[in-house]
C-alpha positions as semicolon CSV with decimal commas, in nm:
position;residue;x (nm);y (nm);z (nm)
1;M;0,000;0,000;0,000
2;M;0,152;0,333;-0,102
3;L;0,055;0,672;0,032
4;K;0,025;0,991;-0,167
5;L;-0,144;1,324;-0,144
6;Q;-0,444;1,403;-0,356
7;S;-0,221;1,627;-0,569
8;H;-0,029;1,310;-0,675
9;Q;0,306;1,488;-0,628
10;S;0,612;1,275;-0,567
11;L;0,691;1,465;-0,247
12;L;0,460;1,396;0,048
13;L;0,377;1,695;0,263
14;V;0,174;1,612;0,569
15;K;0,056;1,836;0,845
16;F;0,026;1,622;1,154
17;N;-0,131;1,865;1,405
18;R;0,168;2,049;1,551
19;V;0,435;1,841;1,374
20;Q;0,534;1,900;1,010
21;L;0,655;1,582;0,845
22;A;0,807;1,569;0,500
23;T;0,942;1,273;0,310
24;S;1,118;1,206;-0,012
25;R;1,345;0,926;-0,119
26;T;1,540;0,871;0,199
27;G;1,530;0,495;0,192
28;L;1,292;0,471;0,490
29;S;0,981;0,257;0,487
30;P;0,650;0,444;0,452
31;F;0,387;0,436;0,722
32;K;0,179;0,124;0,752
33;T;-0,191;0,167;0,704
34;E;-0,316;-0,151;0,866
35;S;-0,596;-0,076;1,109
36;R;-0,556;-0,082;1,483
37;D;-0,826;-0,055;1,745
38;K;-0,874;0,279;1,916
39;W;-1,049;0,388;2,231
40;S;-1,402;0,505;2,154
41;K;-1,365;0,789;2,405
42;K;-1,082;0,945;2,597
43;M;-1,256;0,853;2,924
44;D;-1,248;0,485;2,824
45;F;-0,869;0,502;2,833
46;L;-0,845;0,705;3,154
47;L;-1,086;0,477;3,339
48;S;-0,897;0,170;3,216
49;V;-0,566;0,308;3,343
50;I;-0,719;0,417;3,675
51;G;-0,895;0,082;3,708
52;F;-0,566;-0,103;3,657
53;A;-0,363;0,115;3,892
54;V;-0,626;0,131;4,168
55;D;-0,662;-0,227;4,286
56;L;-0,706;-0,430;4,604
57;G;-0,356;-0,330;4,719
58;N;-0,468;0,032;4,752
59;V;-0,728;-0,079;5,006
60;W;-0,532;-0,332;5,208
61;R;-0,160;-0,259;5,161
62;F;-0,125;0,119;5,181
63;P;-0,314;0,168;5,511
64;Y;-0,117;-0,112;5,679
65;I;0,222;0,013;5,553
66;C;0,133;0,371;5,644
67;Y;0,063;0,305;6,013
68;Q;0,346;0,050;6,036
69;N;0,599;0,303;5,908
70;G;0,523;0,612;6,109
71;G;0,165;0,713;6,028
72;G;0,151;1,066;5,887
73;A;0,533;1,079;5,871
74;F;0,523;0,801;5,609
75;L;0,356;1,038;5,365
76;I;0,686;1,227;5,326
77;P;0,890;0,937;5,177
78;Y;0,578;0,816;4,992
79;I;0,528;1,151;4,814
80;L;0,901;1,189;4,740
81;M;0,922;0,839;4,594
82;A;0,613;0,909;4,384
83;I;0,752;1,236;4,246
84;F;1,103;1,114;4,165
85;G;1,039;0,746;4,093
86;G;0,685;0,626;4,035
87;V;0,531;0,906;3,827
88;P;0,830;0,947;3,588
89;L;0,824;0,573;3,513
90;F;0,446;0,588;3,471
91;Y;0,479;0,879;3,226
92;M;0,759;0,700;3,037
93;E;0,548;0,390;2,974
94;L;0,245;0,586;2,858
95;A;0,462;0,783;2,615
96;L;0,639;0,472;2,483
97;G;0,316;0,287;2,416
98;Q;0,147;0,584;2,253
99;F;0,441;0,670;2,024
100;H;0,530;0,320;1,907
101;R;0,172;0,191;1,910
102;T;0,260;-0,166;1,992
103;G;0,274;-0,412;2,282
104;A;0,541;-0,513;2,531
105;I;0,723;-0,761;2,302
106;S;0,741;-0,600;1,960
107;I;0,810;-0,253;2,100
108;W;1,173;-0,350;2,159
109;K;1,259;-0,363;1,790
110;H;1,182;0,010;1,792
111;I;1,393;0,075;2,103
112;C;1,677;-0,174;2,147
113;P;1,624;-0,523;1,997
114;I;1,862;-0,704;2,232
115;F;1,626;-0,624;2,524
116;K;1,328;-0,796;2,363
117;G;1,340;-1,062;2,636
118;I;1,190;-0,800;2,868
119;G;0,864;-0,832;2,675
120;Y;0,852;-1,208;2,717
121;A;0,936;-1,175;3,088
122;I;0,650;-0,928;3,133
123;C;0,402;-1,172;2,975
124;I;0,514;-1,459;3,200
125;I;0,489;-1,241;3,512
126;A;0,140;-1,134;3,405
127;L;0,047;-1,502;3,380
128;Y;0,173;-1,569;3,733
129;V;-0,032;-1,276;3,859
130;S;-0,344;-1,415;3,693
131;F;-0,285;-1,751;3,864
132;Y;-0,336;-1,607;4,213
133;Y;-0,497;-1,263;4,180
134;N;-0,821;-1,393;4,033
135;T;-0,846;-1,645;4,315
136;I;-0,859;-1,354;4,560
137;I;-1,146;-1,210;4,353
138;A;-1,314;-1,553;4,371
139;W;-1,290;-1,539;4,752
140;A;-1,464;-1,201;4,738
141;L;-1,736;-1,349;4,515
142;F;-1,788;-1,629;4,769
143;Y;-1,833;-1,366;5,042
144;F;-2,067;-1,169;4,816
145;Y;-2,292;-1,473;4,772
146;S;-2,278;-1,547;5,146
147;S;-2,382;-1,189;5,227
148;F;-2,737;-1,241;5,102
149;S;-2,862;-1,337;5,445
150;S;-3,048;-1,152;5,718
151;I;-2,775;-1,261;5,960
152;L;-2,427;-1,274;5,808
153;P;-2,271;-1,622;5,852
154;W;-1,961;-1,478;6,019
155;T;-2,161;-1,299;6,290
156;N;-2,172;-1,573;6,554
157;C;-2,012;-1,902;6,660
158;D;-2,317;-2,123;6,601
159;N;-2,210;-2,266;6,264
160;V;-2,089;-2,615;6,178
161;W;-1,738;-2,490;6,095
162;N;-1,684;-2,315;6,428
163;T;-1,452;-2,453;6,699
164;P;-1,448;-2,414;7,080
165;D;-1,190;-2,136;7,034
166;C;-1,448;-1,920;6,855
167;T;-1,511;-1,610;7,066
168;N;-1,779;-1,355;6,985
169;Y;-1,718;-1,039;7,188
170;F;-1,970;-0,808;7,017
171;G;-2,273;-0,747;7,237
172;M;-2,132;-0,976;7,506
173;D;-2,020;-0,894;7,859
174;N;-1,734;-1,048;8,057
175;I;-1,566;-1,194;7,747
176;T;-1,196;-1,275;7,786
177;W;-0,992;-1,250;7,466
178;T;-0,680;-1,471;7,469
179;N;-0,411;-1,560;7,215
180;A;-0,604;-1,879;7,136
181;S;-0,930;-1,693;7,072
182;R;-1,062;-1,680;6,717
183;S;-1,334;-1,446;6,597
184;P;-1,633;-1,578;6,400
185;A;-1,507;-1,388;6,093
186;E;-1,164;-1,552;6,113
187;E;-1,309;-1,901;6,138
188;F;-1,551;-1,832;5,852
189;Y;-1,253;-1,729;5,634
190;T;-1,011;-2,004;5,732
191;R;-1,249;-2,296;5,797
192;N;-1,540;-2,233;5,558
193;V;-1,405;-2,031;5,266
194;L;-1,050;-2,172;5,250
195;E;-1,090;-2,489;5,460
196;I;-0,721;-2,446;5,528
197;H;-0,742;-2,669;5,835
198;K;-0,765;-2,967;5,597
199;S;-0,416;-2,890;5,463
200;S;-0,092;-2,944;5,653
201;G;0,104;-2,709;5,426
202;L;0,252;-2,700;5,078
203;R;0,338;-3,071;5,089
204;D;-0,030;-3,156;5,127
205;V;-0,255;-2,886;4,981
206;G;-0,558;-3,113;4,966
207;G;-0,834;-3,121;4,707
208;V;-0,988;-2,846;4,497
209;R;-1,278;-2,656;4,658
210;W;-1,558;-2,684;4,402
211;Q;-1,736;-2,378;4,541
212;L;-1,428;-2,162;4,479
213;M;-1,374;-2,321;4,138
214;L;-1,729;-2,221;4,042
215;C;-1,665;-1,865;4,163
216;L;-1,342;-1,850;3,963
217;F;-1,518;-1,982;3,654
218;L;-1,772;-1,699;3,681
219;I;-1,492;-1,445;3,723
220;F;-1,308;-1,565;3,413
221;T;-1,635;-1,572;3,217
222;I;-1,679;-1,201;3,293
223;V;-1,314;-1,139;3,202
224;Y;-1,346;-1,319;2,868
225;F;-1,654;-1,134;2,750
226;S;-1,497;-0,805;2,859
227;L;-1,178;-0,860;2,660
228;W;-1,271;-1,073;2,360
229;K;-1,348;-0,781;2,128
230;G;-1,062;-0,558;2,245
231;V;-1,076;-0,206;2,384
232;K;-1,416;-0,150;2,226
233;T;-1,573;-0,377;2,489
234;S;-1,335;-0,339;2,783
235;G;-1,356;0,040;2,746
236;K;-1,729;0,019;2,815
237;V;-1,706;-0,227;3,105
238;V;-1,467;-0,003;3,301
239;W;-1,733;0,267;3,320
240;V;-1,890;0,040;3,581
241;T;-1,593;-0,143;3,732
242;A;-1,374;0,169;3,770
243;T;-1,637;0,411;3,902
244;L;-1,841;0,187;4,132
245;P;-1,557;0,140;4,387
246;Y;-1,545;0,517;4,447
247;I;-1,917;0,531;4,519
248;V;-1,882;0,243;4,766
249;L;-1,570;0,393;4,926
250;F;-1,758;0,718;4,986
251;I;-2,052;0,533;5,146
252;L;-1,821;0,327;5,367
253;L;-1,623;0,637;5,464
254;I;-1,938;0,816;5,582
255;R;-2,054;0,506;5,771
256;G;-1,713;0,452;5,930
257;A;-1,690;0,813;6,047
258;T;-2,017;0,775;6,240
259;L;-1,907;0,465;6,434
260;P;-1,809;0,494;6,802
261;G;-1,431;0,495;6,843
262;A;-1,366;0,587;6,478
263;W;-1,149;0,880;6,585
264;R;-0,911;0,640;6,762
265;G;-0,843;0,464;6,435
266;V;-0,784;0,790;6,248
267;V;-0,538;0,913;6,512
268;F;-0,354;0,582;6,500
269;Y;-0,346;0,597;6,118
270;L;-0,207;0,948;6,087
271;K;-0,019;1,019;6,411
272;P;0,335;1,098;6,289
273;Q;0,631;0,911;6,430
274;W;0,915;1,127;6,297
275;G;1,185;0,893;6,423
276;K;1,072;0,634;6,167
277;L;1,208;0,853;5,887
278;L;1,561;0,758;5,993
279;E;1,492;0,389;5,924
280;T;1,590;0,257;5,582
281;S;1,301;0,009;5,577
282;V;1,049;0,295;5,574
283;W;1,194;0,437;5,252
284;V;1,211;0,092;5,096
285;D;0,844;0,031;5,179
286;A;0,749;0,371;5,036
287;A;0,937;0,301;4,712
288;A;0,791;-0,049;4,675
289;Q;0,438;0,068;4,752
290;I;0,436;0,344;4,491
291;F;0,590;0,116;4,228
292;F;0,340;-0,167;4,274
293;S;0,053;0,078;4,312
294;L;0,113;0,270;3,987
295;G;0,221;-0,045;3,801
296;P;0,497;0,058;3,558
297;G;0,688;-0,241;3,423
298;F;0,383;-0,467;3,397
299;G;0,332;-0,388;3,027
300;V;-0,025;-0,275;3,092
301;L;0,042;0,094;3,040
302;L;0,223;0,015;2,715
303;A;-0,074;-0,186;2,592
304;L;-0,348;0,057;2,696
305;S;-0,173;0,369;2,565
306;S;-0,093;0,201;2,231
307;Y;-0,461;0,241;2,139
308;N;-0,450;0,621;2,187
309;S;-0,435;0,874;1,908
310;F;-0,081;0,988;1,830
311;T;-0,127;1,340;1,968
312;N;-0,309;1,245;2,288
313;N;-0,173;1,438;2,587
314;C;-0,013;1,144;2,772
315;Y;0,169;1,386;3,005
316;R;-0,159;1,514;3,147
317;D;-0,293;1,159;3,163
318;A;0,008;1,047;3,367
319;I;-0,030;1,329;3,619
320;V;-0,408;1,291;3,657
321;T;-0,412;0,913;3,694
322;S;-0,116;0,913;3,934
323;L;-0,288;1,169;4,157
324;V;-0,613;0,971;4,153
325;N;-0,424;0,655;4,247
326;C;-0,236;0,810;4,539
327;L;-0,542;0,993;4,673
328;T;-0,744;0,670;4,656
329;S;-0,483;0,494;4,867
330;F;-0,489;0,776;5,122
331;V;-0,870;0,788;5,147
332;S;-0,886;0,408;5,173
333;G;-0,682;0,440;5,492
334;F;-0,965;0,638;5,653
335;V;-1,220;0,379;5,538
336;I;-1,018;0,100;5,698
337;F;-0,900;0,270;6,017
338;T;-1,231;0,422;6,121
339;V;-1,358;0,065;6,135
340;L;-1,046;-0,058;6,319
341;G;-1,100;0,216;6,578
342;Y;-1,457;0,097;6,618
343;M;-1,341;-0,262;6,670
344;A;-1,084;-0,152;6,928
345;E;-1,360;0,034;7,112
346;M;-1,579;-0,277;7,114
347;R;-1,299;-0,509;7,224
348;Q;-1,174;-0,252;7,476
349;V;-0,819;-0,292;7,348
350;E;-0,571;-0,070;7,167
351;V;-0,606;-0,010;6,793
352;E;-0,261;-0,162;6,746
353;D;-0,391;-0,496;6,879
354;V;-0,674;-0,498;6,627
355;A;-0,465;-0,380;6,331
356;R;-0,225;-0,673;6,326
357;D;-0,391;-0,835;6,027
358;K;-0,250;-0,736;5,691
359;G;-0,293;-0,832;5,328
360;P;-0,606;-1,029;5,237
361;S;-0,678;-1,096;5,605
362;L;-0,755;-0,727;5,652
363;L;-1,027;-0,750;5,388
364;F;-1,158;-1,098;5,461
365;I;-1,142;-1,106;5,842
366;T;-1,108;-0,767;6,008
367;Y;-1,340;-0,555;5,794
368;P;-1,618;-0,817;5,752
369;E;-1,611;-0,870;6,129
370;A;-1,681;-0,503;6,185
371;I;-1,951;-0,494;5,916
372;A;-2,128;-0,790;6,073
373;N;-2,190;-0,588;6,388
374;M;-2,313;-0,270;6,220
375;M;-2,674;-0,172;6,169
376;G;-2,762;-0,266;5,810
377;S;-2,481;-0,522;5,800
378;T;-2,619;-0,710;5,499
379;F;-2,626;-0,398;5,282
380;F;-2,276;-0,289;5,379
381;A;-2,137;-0,641;5,329
382;I;-2,288;-0,663;4,980
383;I;-2,152;-0,328;4,861
384;F;-1,813;-0,388;5,024
385;F;-1,757;-0,714;4,836
386;V;-1,896;-0,566;4,514
387;M;-1,627;-0,301;4,552
388;M;-1,359;-0,568;4,601
389;I;-1,475;-0,765;4,297
390;T;-1,478;-0,459;4,071
391;L;-1,138;-0,341;4,198
392;G;-0,994;-0,681;4,119
393;L;-1,160;-0,716;3,778
394;D;-1,013;-0,386;3,654
395;S;-0,661;-0,500;3,732
396;T;-0,725;-0,838;3,570
397;F;-0,848;-0,665;3,254
398;G;-0,526;-0,466;3,238
399;G;-0,293;-0,757;3,312
400;L;-0,444;-0,987;3,050
401;E;-0,472;-0,707;2,794
402;A;-0,096;-0,661;2,830
403;I;-0,044;-1,024;2,725
404;I;-0,304;-1,010;2,448
405;T;-0,169;-0,689;2,293
406;A;0,192;-0,807;2,321
407;V;0,128;-1,143;2,151
408;L;-0,107;-1,012;1,881
409;D;0,137;-0,735;1,786
410;E;0,432;-0,973;1,778
411;Y;0,254;-1,248;1,583
412;P;-0,014;-1,067;1,380
413;D;-0,031;-1,323;1,099
414;Q;-0,114;-1,604;1,341
415;F;-0,344;-1,429;1,589
416;Y;-0,456;-1,085;1,467
417;H;-0,777;-1,211;1,306
418;R;-0,830;-1,479;1,572
419;R;-0,844;-1,256;1,878
420;E;-1,157;-1,419;2,024
421;L;-0,999;-1,765;2,003
422;F;-0,668;-1,647;2,145
423;V;-0,837;-1,471;2,438
424;L;-1,037;-1,789;2,506
425;C;-0,719;-2,001;2,510
426;L;-0,548;-1,748;2,738
427;V;-0,838;-1,746;2,983
428;V;-0,843;-2,129;2,988
429;V;-0,467;-2,137;3,062
430;C;-0,513;-1,886;3,344
431;F;-0,802;-2,088;3,487
432;L;-0,605;-2,413;3,480
433;G;-0,300;-2,241;3,628
434;S;-0,517;-2,117;3,916
435;L;-0,642;-2,461;4,022
436;S;-0,363;-2,511;4,278
437;T;-0,478;-2,192;4,452
438;L;-0,831;-2,333;4,487
439;T;-0,725;-2,626;4,704
440;N;-0,754;-2,645;5,083
441;G;-0,399;-2,514;5,106
442;G;-0,447;-2,275;4,815
443;A;-0,384;-1,971;5,035
444;Y;-0,027;-2,096;5,085
445;V;0,021;-2,110;4,708
446;V;-0,129;-1,761;4,668
447;K;0,116;-1,621;4,921
448;L;0,412;-1,793;4,750
449;L;0,318;-1,665;4,404
450;E;0,253;-1,316;4,538
451;E;0,594;-1,298;4,702
452;F;0,809;-1,462;4,435
453;G;0,608;-1,473;4,112
454;V;0,605;-1,093;4,094
455;G;0,824;-0,934;4,364
456;C;1,181;-0,867;4,259
457;S;1,124;-1,000;3,907
458;I;0,896;-0,719;3,796
459;I;1,112;-0,456;3,967
460;A;1,420;-0,591;3,786
461;V;1,228;-0,583;3,458
462;G;1,125;-0,223;3,525
463;F;1,486;-0,134;3,602
464;L;1,612;-0,281;3,273
465;E;1,331;-0,108;3,085
466;A;1,431;0,230;3,227
467;I;1,797;0,165;3,146
468;A;1,722;0,046;2,791
469;V;1,508;0,349;2,710
470;S;1,721;0,618;2,878
471;W;2,070;0,490;2,805
472;F;2,051;0,271;2,495
473;Y;1,761;0,421;2,301
474;G;1,878;0,759;2,426
475;I;1,710;1,022;2,638
476;H;1,748;1,280;2,360
477;R;1,573;1,057;2,106
478;F;1,298;0,966;2,353
479;S;1,245;1,335;2,436
480;N;1,210;1,409;2,066
481;D;0,951;1,133;2,039
482;V;0,750;1,300;2,315
483;Q;0,787;1,635;2,142
484;A;0,657;1,486;1,817
485;M;0,341;1,379;2,001
486;L;0,284;1,673;2,235
487;G;0,454;1,960;2,054
488;K;0,676;2,021;2,355
489;A;0,980;1,833;2,479
490;P;0,993;1,705;2,839
491;G;1,164;1,937;3,087
492;L;1,497;1,884;3,261
493;F;1,328;1,731;3,566
494;W;1,183;1,442;3,365
495;K;1,508;1,379;3,179
496;V;1,711;1,363;3,500
497;C;1,457;1,128;3,657
498;W;1,452;0,896;3,355
499;V;1,831;0,882;3,321
500;A;1,940;0,860;3,684
501;I;1,687;0,896;3,966
502;S;1,422;0,643;3,855
503;P;1,671;0,364;3,774
504;A;1,841;0,429;4,108
505;F;1,500;0,418;4,275
506;L;1,437;0,069;4,132
507;A;1,789;-0,055;4,207
508;Y;1,741;0,058;4,567
509;I;1,424;-0,152;4,601
510;I;1,589;-0,460;4,448
511;V;1,900;-0,452;4,665
512;S;1,706;-0,381;4,984
513;S;1,454;-0,658;4,912
514;L;1,726;-0,917;4,851
515;L;1,935;-0,819;5,153
516;K;1,649;-0,801;5,403
517;A;1,405;-1,070;5,295
518;P;1,181;-1,147;5,597
519;P;1,083;-1,507;5,676
520;L;0,769;-1,612;5,491
521;A;0,468;-1,716;5,702
522;L;0,089;-1,733;5,675
523;F;-0,132;-1,771;5,981
524;D;0,064;-2,018;6,197
525;Y;0,240;-2,185;5,903
526;K;0,606;-2,107;5,841
527;Y;0,720;-2,180;5,489
528;P;0,993;-2,448;5,478
529;D;1,330;-2,376;5,318
530;W;1,255;-2,589;5,011
531;S;0,948;-2,378;4,935
532;I;1,160;-2,062;4,942
533;I;1,394;-2,222;4,687
534;V;1,093;-2,308;4,472
535;G;0,981;-1,947;4,503
536;Y;1,314;-1,815;4,377
537;I;1,297;-2,059;4,085
538;V;0,951;-1,928;3,998
539;G;1,081;-1,571;4,009
540;L;1,383;-1,660;3,798
541;S;1,171;-1,845;3,542
542;S;1,033;-1,515;3,413
543;F;1,338;-1,290;3,437
544;I;1,571;-1,549;3,281
545;W;1,416;-1,481;2,939
546;V;1,598;-1,148;2,932
547;P;1,953;-1,296;2,920
548;I;1,833;-1,593;2,713
549;Y;1,707;-1,363;2,439
550;M;2,024;-1,154;2,455
551;V;2,234;-1,463;2,387
552;Y;1,995;-1,578;2,114
553;K;2,006;-1,237;1,944
554;L;2,386;-1,222;1,954
555;V;2,426;-1,578;1,823
556;W;2,182;-1,551;1,532
557;T;2,257;-1,197;1,420
558;P;2,496;-1,185;1,120
559;G;2,828;-1,005;1,162
560;S;3,151;-1,029;1,354
561;L;3,184;-1,015;1,731
562;K;3,542;-0,894;1,698
563;Q;3,550;-0,659;1,403
564;V;3,435;-0,307;1,490
565;G;3,186;-0,170;1,241
566;G;3,064;0,182;1,177
567;C;2,905;0,379;1,455
568;V;2,536;0,312;1,511
569;Q;2,332;0,604;1,384
570;S;1,963;0,653;1,349
571;P;1,727;0,949;1,301
572;E;1,657;1,148;1,616
573;T;1,305;1,243;1,523
574;V;1,023;1,153;1,292
575;S;1,065;1,484;1,113
576;D;1,439;1,417;1,063
577;A;1,363;1,078;0,916
578;F;1,119;1,229;0,667
579;S;1,317;1,538;0,585
580;S;1,467;1,569;0,237
581;N;1,765;1,748;0,389
582;V;1,891;1,482;0,622
583;T;2,229;1,573;0,764
584;S;2,462;1,415;1,015
585;A;2,331;1,656;1,277
586;S;1,994;1,487;1,252
587;F;2,127;1,157;1,378
588;S;2,206;1,037;1,728
589;R;2,563;0,920;1,775
590;V;2,627;0,600;1,963
591;P;2,975;0,466;2,048
592;C;3,120;0,216;1,799
593;F;3,056;-0,150;1,880
594;P;3,149;-0,481;1,721
595;Q;2,936;-0,530;1,410
596;R;2,703;-0,793;1,554
597;L;2,649;-0,613;1,884
598;A;2,587;-0,288;1,701
599;V;2,307;-0,450;1,501
600;C;2,153;-0,590;1,821
601;L;2,152;-0,247;1,984
602;R;2,029;-0,045;1,687
603;P;1,651;0,006;1,664
604;E;1,521;-0,182;1,362
605;R;1,266;0,089;1,290
606;T;1,228;0,426;1,459
607;I;0,920;0,544;1,270
608;P;0,588;0,460;1,441
609;D;0,302;0,293;1,263
610;I;0,056;0,579;1,243
611;H;-0,289;0,541;1,095
612;A;-0,328;0,702;0,759
613;E;-0,649;0,867;0,874
614;N;-0,454;1,045;1,151
615;L;-0,237;1,207;0,885
616;N;-0,525;1,301;0,652
617;M;-0,365;1,095;0,376
618;A;-0,539;0,934;0,084
619;T;-0,448;0,573;0,020
620;V;-0,409;0,415;-0,320
621;P;-0,292;0,070;-0,422
């Protein structure tokens, strides 16, 4: 397909909004005109990004980490890490996806081909996430179904799954709470939902819980029909799944603020402990929290932004969505801690004694326990678990879309016109991979995958991505790409962050996590040493594709590994590439490398695939 103006002149002159592009016979390939899905509305994209970034971790992880690391004082390192680390990486990924208009695998031929293994690693990590994350949503669906009762099943100790240790202190006098005591909500979660008492650990996880398998099947059915047609369908679904949690959060915030003792929880949540700022662990937790909360490195931002128009203001999108994400985390803390203060008031203990639960236990034990003893408990339980389901679904949409976009863009001939079938196969693989998490000991598997399947692997991938873009692709070239889209180059602050501060931010998390890895435990079960080794193998199984592809690329690329070839040069900007007066000043200079290595480092194509309709071009055969 060749492109020409309606005047049929040999020289193409195109006005692309703020960017003037001209091309003559420079030896560069013309733009492709093959169609690519686009977001129907700008809000479809924004809600999809917000829905991915705002997930269950915003509700359970941030409040716990905040009070654990100094309350209000924690906001200082959190904000600093967001400004200098999280938001710049978030902005970088949105800009990369929008400019190159492709997924996490094929984008590397535009940037630095030898790093293509990063794309494969991202897809494998996304698979591991789908193996356990959707199981947590299935737990929430089980609770949602159980909430349709006049008396919530975790309100009292009169159920078949309860033990003599079950202690109900709400509305009771002279109740003694001991270390052996278990609340009705805890026993409902561990003995009815998980049935974890039937498993002795990872060596004997027991059978699959058919109730949870049915819940997971329903979750993946929703996921499939939300993703099978691409962003045209998922962009509509997020109008519900991304907005509903905010309505529920507001309702729960108002209800929590009216509970007796709520103020105790708020004071405990925000009371600053300035001495904590001198502890290294606080800064590590702040860095890790903002990274996992915003989600750069997961390939989702690349995928979602690749369906934007070329001149979309991705800078504004990055700022807006990052602010929404951080504010959601902060407000969620009030929702959680007003209830924890209420529970402390009822138990007549300190808030610290109530707030020991973290992770899923905070959402499946502590909060449901408080809801069960509120007026209108059934209503609040239903909307709370609807919120959890929708928060989880949004993130699942994003994670699987990253895989779908990456594979379809890398192998268009095989899968591009078979998207529905590919999505079905992917969902089936994710469902089968999740079966081990649906067993009696499935919670142990979930914890292991959460710690090692993602953990350091995704941070290392994000670190290499930042290095590849800033140092190998070149910060000057990347800045010119942004200028081609927005009409204005990024400022000095962003360039310094991309080149030095953000990579250092990620390296800091990696080193600290490896040096100070805490012992892994869940409930009363301590993970054996062999399971930790298995966890590291799982983590390595994704990241190892980065060096494997590097070796593959070097071995199969023609050229000499000893003979030094010419310096690698490529156009700095789209306008340079299409200018009839291309000079040496228009090219970026890279140090001379051996011939084969130089080919592996040089972008195969620096011109994005832009729709012909975006350029107001007429197409002729």
